[in-house]
GROMACS .gro file of N, CA and C in nm:
model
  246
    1UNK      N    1   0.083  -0.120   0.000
    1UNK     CA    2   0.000   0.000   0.000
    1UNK      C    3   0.086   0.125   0.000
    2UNK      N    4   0.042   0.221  -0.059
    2UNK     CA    5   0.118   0.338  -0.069
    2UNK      C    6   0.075   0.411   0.094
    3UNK      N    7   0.150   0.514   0.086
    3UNK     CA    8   0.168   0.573   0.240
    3UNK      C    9   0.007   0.677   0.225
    4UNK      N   10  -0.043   0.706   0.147
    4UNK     CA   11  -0.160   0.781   0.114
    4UNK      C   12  -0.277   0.693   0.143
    5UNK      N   13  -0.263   0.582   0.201
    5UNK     CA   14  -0.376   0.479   0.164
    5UNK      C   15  -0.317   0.436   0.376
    6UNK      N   16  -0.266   0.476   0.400
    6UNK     CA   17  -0.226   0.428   0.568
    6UNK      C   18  -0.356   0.501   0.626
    7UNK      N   19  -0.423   0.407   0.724
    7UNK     CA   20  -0.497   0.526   0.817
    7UNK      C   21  -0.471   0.636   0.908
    8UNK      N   22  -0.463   0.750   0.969
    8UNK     CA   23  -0.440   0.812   1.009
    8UNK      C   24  -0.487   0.780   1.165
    9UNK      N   25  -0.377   0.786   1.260
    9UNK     CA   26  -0.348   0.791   1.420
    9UNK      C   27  -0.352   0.878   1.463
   10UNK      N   28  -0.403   0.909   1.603
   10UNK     CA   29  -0.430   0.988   1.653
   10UNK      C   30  -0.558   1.021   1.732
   11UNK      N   31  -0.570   1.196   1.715
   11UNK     CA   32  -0.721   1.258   1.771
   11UNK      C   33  -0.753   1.339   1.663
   12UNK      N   34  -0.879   1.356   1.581
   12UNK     CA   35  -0.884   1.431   1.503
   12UNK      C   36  -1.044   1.501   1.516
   13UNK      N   37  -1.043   1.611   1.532
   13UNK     CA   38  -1.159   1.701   1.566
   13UNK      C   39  -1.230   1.696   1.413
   14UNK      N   40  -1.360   1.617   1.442
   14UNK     CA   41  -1.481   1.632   1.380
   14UNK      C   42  -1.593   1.732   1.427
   15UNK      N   43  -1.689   1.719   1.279
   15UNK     CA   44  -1.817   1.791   1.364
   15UNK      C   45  -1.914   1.686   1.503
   16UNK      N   46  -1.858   1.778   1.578
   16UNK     CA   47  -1.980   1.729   1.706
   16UNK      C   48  -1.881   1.622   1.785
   17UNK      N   49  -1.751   1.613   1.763
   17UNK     CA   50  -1.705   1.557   1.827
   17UNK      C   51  -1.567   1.477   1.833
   18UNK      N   52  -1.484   1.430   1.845
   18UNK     CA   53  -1.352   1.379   1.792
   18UNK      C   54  -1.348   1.225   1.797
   19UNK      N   55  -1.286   1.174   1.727
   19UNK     CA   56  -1.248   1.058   1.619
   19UNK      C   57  -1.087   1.010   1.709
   20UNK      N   58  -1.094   0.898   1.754
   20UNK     CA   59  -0.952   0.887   1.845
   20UNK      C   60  -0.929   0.780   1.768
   21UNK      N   61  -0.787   0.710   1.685
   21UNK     CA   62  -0.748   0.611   1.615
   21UNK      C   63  -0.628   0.576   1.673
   22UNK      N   64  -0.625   0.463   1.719
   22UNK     CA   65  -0.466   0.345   1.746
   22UNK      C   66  -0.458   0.250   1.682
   23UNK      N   67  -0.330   0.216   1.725
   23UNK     CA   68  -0.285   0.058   1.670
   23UNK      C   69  -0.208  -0.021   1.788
   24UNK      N   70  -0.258  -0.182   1.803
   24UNK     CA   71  -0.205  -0.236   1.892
   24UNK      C   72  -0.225  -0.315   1.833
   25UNK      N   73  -0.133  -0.459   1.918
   25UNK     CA   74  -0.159  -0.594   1.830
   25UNK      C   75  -0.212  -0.664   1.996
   26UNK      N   76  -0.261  -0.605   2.117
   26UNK     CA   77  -0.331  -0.613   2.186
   26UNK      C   78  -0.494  -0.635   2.132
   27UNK      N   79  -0.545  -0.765   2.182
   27UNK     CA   80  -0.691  -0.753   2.136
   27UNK      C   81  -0.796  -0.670   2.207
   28UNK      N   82  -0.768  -0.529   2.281
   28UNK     CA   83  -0.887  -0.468   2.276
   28UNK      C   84  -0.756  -0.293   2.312
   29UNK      N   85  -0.827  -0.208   2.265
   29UNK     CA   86  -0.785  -0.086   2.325
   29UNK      C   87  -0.921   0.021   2.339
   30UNK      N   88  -0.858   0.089   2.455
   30UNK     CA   89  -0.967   0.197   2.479
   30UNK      C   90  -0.870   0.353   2.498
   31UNK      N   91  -0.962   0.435   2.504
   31UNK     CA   92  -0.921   0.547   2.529
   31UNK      C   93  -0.987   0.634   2.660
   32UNK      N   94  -0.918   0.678   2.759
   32UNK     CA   95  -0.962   0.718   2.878
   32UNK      C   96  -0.934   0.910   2.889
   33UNK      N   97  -1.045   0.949   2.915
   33UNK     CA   98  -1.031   1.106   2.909
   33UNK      C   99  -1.028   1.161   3.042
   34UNK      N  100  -1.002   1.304   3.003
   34UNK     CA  101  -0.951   1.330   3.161
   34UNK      C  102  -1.009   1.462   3.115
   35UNK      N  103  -1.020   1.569   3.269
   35UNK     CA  104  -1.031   1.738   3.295
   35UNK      C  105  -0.918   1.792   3.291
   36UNK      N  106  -0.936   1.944   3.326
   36UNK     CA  107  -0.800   2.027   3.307
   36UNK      C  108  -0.696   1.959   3.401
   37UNK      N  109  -0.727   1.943   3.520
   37UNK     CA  110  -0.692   1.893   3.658
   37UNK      C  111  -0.637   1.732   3.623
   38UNK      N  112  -0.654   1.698   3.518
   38UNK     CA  113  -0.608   1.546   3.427
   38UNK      C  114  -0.691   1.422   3.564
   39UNK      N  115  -0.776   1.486   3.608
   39UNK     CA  116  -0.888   1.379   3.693
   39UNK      C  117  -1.023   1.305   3.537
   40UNK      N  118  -1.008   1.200   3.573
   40UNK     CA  119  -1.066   1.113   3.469
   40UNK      C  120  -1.216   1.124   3.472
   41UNK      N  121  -1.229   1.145   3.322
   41UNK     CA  122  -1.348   1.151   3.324
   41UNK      C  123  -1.463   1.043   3.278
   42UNK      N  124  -1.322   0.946   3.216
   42UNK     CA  125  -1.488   0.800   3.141
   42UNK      C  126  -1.364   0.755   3.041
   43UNK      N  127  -1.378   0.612   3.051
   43UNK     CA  128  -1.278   0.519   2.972
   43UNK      C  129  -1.392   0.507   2.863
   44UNK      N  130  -1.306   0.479   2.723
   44UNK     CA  131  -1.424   0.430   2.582
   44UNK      C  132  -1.373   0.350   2.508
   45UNK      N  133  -1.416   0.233   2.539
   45UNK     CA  134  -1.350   0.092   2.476
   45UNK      C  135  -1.344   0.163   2.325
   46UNK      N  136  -1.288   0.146   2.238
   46UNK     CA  137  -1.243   0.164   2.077
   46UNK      C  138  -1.306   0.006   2.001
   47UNK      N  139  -1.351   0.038   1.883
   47UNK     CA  140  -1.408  -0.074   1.773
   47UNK      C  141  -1.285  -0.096   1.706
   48UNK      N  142  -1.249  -0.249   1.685
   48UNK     CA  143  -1.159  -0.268   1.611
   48UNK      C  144  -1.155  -0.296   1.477
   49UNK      N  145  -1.134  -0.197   1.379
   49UNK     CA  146  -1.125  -0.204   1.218
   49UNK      C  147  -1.020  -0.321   1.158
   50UNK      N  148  -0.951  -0.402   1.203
   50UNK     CA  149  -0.883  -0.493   1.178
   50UNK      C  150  -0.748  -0.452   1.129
   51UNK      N  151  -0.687  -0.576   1.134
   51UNK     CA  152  -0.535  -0.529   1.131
   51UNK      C  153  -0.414  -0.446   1.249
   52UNK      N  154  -0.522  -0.476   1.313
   52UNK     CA  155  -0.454  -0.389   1.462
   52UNK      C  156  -0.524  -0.248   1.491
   53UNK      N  157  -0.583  -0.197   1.404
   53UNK     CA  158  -0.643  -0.017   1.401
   53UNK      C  159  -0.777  -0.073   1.496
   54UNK      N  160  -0.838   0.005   1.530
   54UNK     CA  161  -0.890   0.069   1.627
   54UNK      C  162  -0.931   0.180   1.671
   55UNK      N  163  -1.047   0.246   1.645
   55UNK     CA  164  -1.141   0.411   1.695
   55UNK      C  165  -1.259   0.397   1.758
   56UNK      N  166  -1.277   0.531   1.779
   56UNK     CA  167  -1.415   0.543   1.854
   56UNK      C  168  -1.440   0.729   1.843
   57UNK      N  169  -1.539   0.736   1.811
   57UNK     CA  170  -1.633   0.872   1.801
   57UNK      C  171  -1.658   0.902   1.906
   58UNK      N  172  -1.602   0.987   2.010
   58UNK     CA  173  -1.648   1.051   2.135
   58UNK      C  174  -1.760   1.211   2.114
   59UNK      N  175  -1.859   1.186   2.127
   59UNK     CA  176  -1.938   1.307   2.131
   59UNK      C  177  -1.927   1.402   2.241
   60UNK      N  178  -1.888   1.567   2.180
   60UNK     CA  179  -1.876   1.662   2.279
   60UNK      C  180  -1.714   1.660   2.308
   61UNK      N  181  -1.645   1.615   2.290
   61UNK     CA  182  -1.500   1.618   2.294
   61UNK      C  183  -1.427   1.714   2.227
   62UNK      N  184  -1.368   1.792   2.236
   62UNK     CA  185  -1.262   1.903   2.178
   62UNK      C  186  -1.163   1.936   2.116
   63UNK      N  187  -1.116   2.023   2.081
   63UNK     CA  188  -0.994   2.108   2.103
   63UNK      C  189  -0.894   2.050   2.227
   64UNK      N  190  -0.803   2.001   2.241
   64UNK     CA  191  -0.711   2.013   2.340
   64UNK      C  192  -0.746   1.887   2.448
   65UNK      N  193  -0.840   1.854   2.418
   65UNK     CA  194  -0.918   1.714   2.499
   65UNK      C  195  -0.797   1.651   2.538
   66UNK      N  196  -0.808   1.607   2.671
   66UNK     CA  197  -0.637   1.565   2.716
   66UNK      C  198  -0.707   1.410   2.706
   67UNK      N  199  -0.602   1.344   2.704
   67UNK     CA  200  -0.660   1.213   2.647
   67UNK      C  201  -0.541   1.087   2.709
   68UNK      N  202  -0.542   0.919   2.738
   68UNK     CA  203  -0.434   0.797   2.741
   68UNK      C  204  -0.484   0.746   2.666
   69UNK      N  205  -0.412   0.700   2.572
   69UNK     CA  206  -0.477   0.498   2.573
   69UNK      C  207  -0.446   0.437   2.670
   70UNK      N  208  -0.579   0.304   2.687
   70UNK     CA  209  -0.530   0.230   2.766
   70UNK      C  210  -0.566   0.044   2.656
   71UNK      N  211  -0.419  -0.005   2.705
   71UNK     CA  212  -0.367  -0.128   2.647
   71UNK      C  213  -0.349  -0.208   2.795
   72UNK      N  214  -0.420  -0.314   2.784
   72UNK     CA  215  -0.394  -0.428   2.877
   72UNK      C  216  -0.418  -0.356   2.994
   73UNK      N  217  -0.520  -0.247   3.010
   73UNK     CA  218  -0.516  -0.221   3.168
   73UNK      C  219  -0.424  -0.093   3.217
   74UNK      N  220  -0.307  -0.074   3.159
   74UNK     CA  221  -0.200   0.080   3.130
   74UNK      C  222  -0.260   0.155   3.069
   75UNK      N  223  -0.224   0.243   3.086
   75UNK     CA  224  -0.256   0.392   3.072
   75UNK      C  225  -0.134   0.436   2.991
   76UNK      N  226  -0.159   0.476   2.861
   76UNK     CA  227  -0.016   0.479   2.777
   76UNK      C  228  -0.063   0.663   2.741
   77UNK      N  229   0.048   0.738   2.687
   77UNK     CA  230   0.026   0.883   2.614
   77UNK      C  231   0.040   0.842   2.455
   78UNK      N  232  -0.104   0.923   2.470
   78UNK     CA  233  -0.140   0.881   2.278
   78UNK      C  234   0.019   0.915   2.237
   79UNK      N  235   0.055   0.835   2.136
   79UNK     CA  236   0.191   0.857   2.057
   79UNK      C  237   0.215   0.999   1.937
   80UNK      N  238   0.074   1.030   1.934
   80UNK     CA  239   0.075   1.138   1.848
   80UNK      C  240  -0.007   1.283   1.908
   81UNK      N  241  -0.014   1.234   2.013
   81UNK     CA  242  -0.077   1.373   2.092
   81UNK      C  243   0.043   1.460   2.099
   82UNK      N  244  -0.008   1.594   2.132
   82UNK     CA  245   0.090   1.773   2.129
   82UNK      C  246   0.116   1.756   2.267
   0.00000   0.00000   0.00000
């Protein structure tokens, strides 16, 4: 596959809400959000698109939305978060 055809990782601000994408060769990942104060606000298991990828549509989510994955139970920093 050409590099134009890779899915895109990350957090990416949609309308009404943001789009969170990983890759693990772990069979489940989620993504856990947090406040300014980085106190948690709600873990969101991710759907797995196969091949290891993995998202989920969080409604009401932002700009600057501080964000982990979590793999196996850890709490990892998205790899492509600012």
């Amino acid at each position: 596959p050409t590099q134009s055809s890779w899915p895109r990782f990350g957090a990416f601000l949609t309308e009404g809400g943001v789009v969170f994408r990983g890759f693990t060769d772990a069979p489940e990942l989620a993504v856990r959000l947090f406040d300014e104060e980085e106190a948690p606000l709600g873990t969101h298991p991710m759907r797995p698109l196969g091949a290891g990828v993995f998202e989920v549509f969080i409604a009401g989510a932002g700009p600057g939305q501080l964000y982990k994955l979590v793999v196996e139970g850890r709490e990892l920093p998205g790899p492509y978060a600012r």
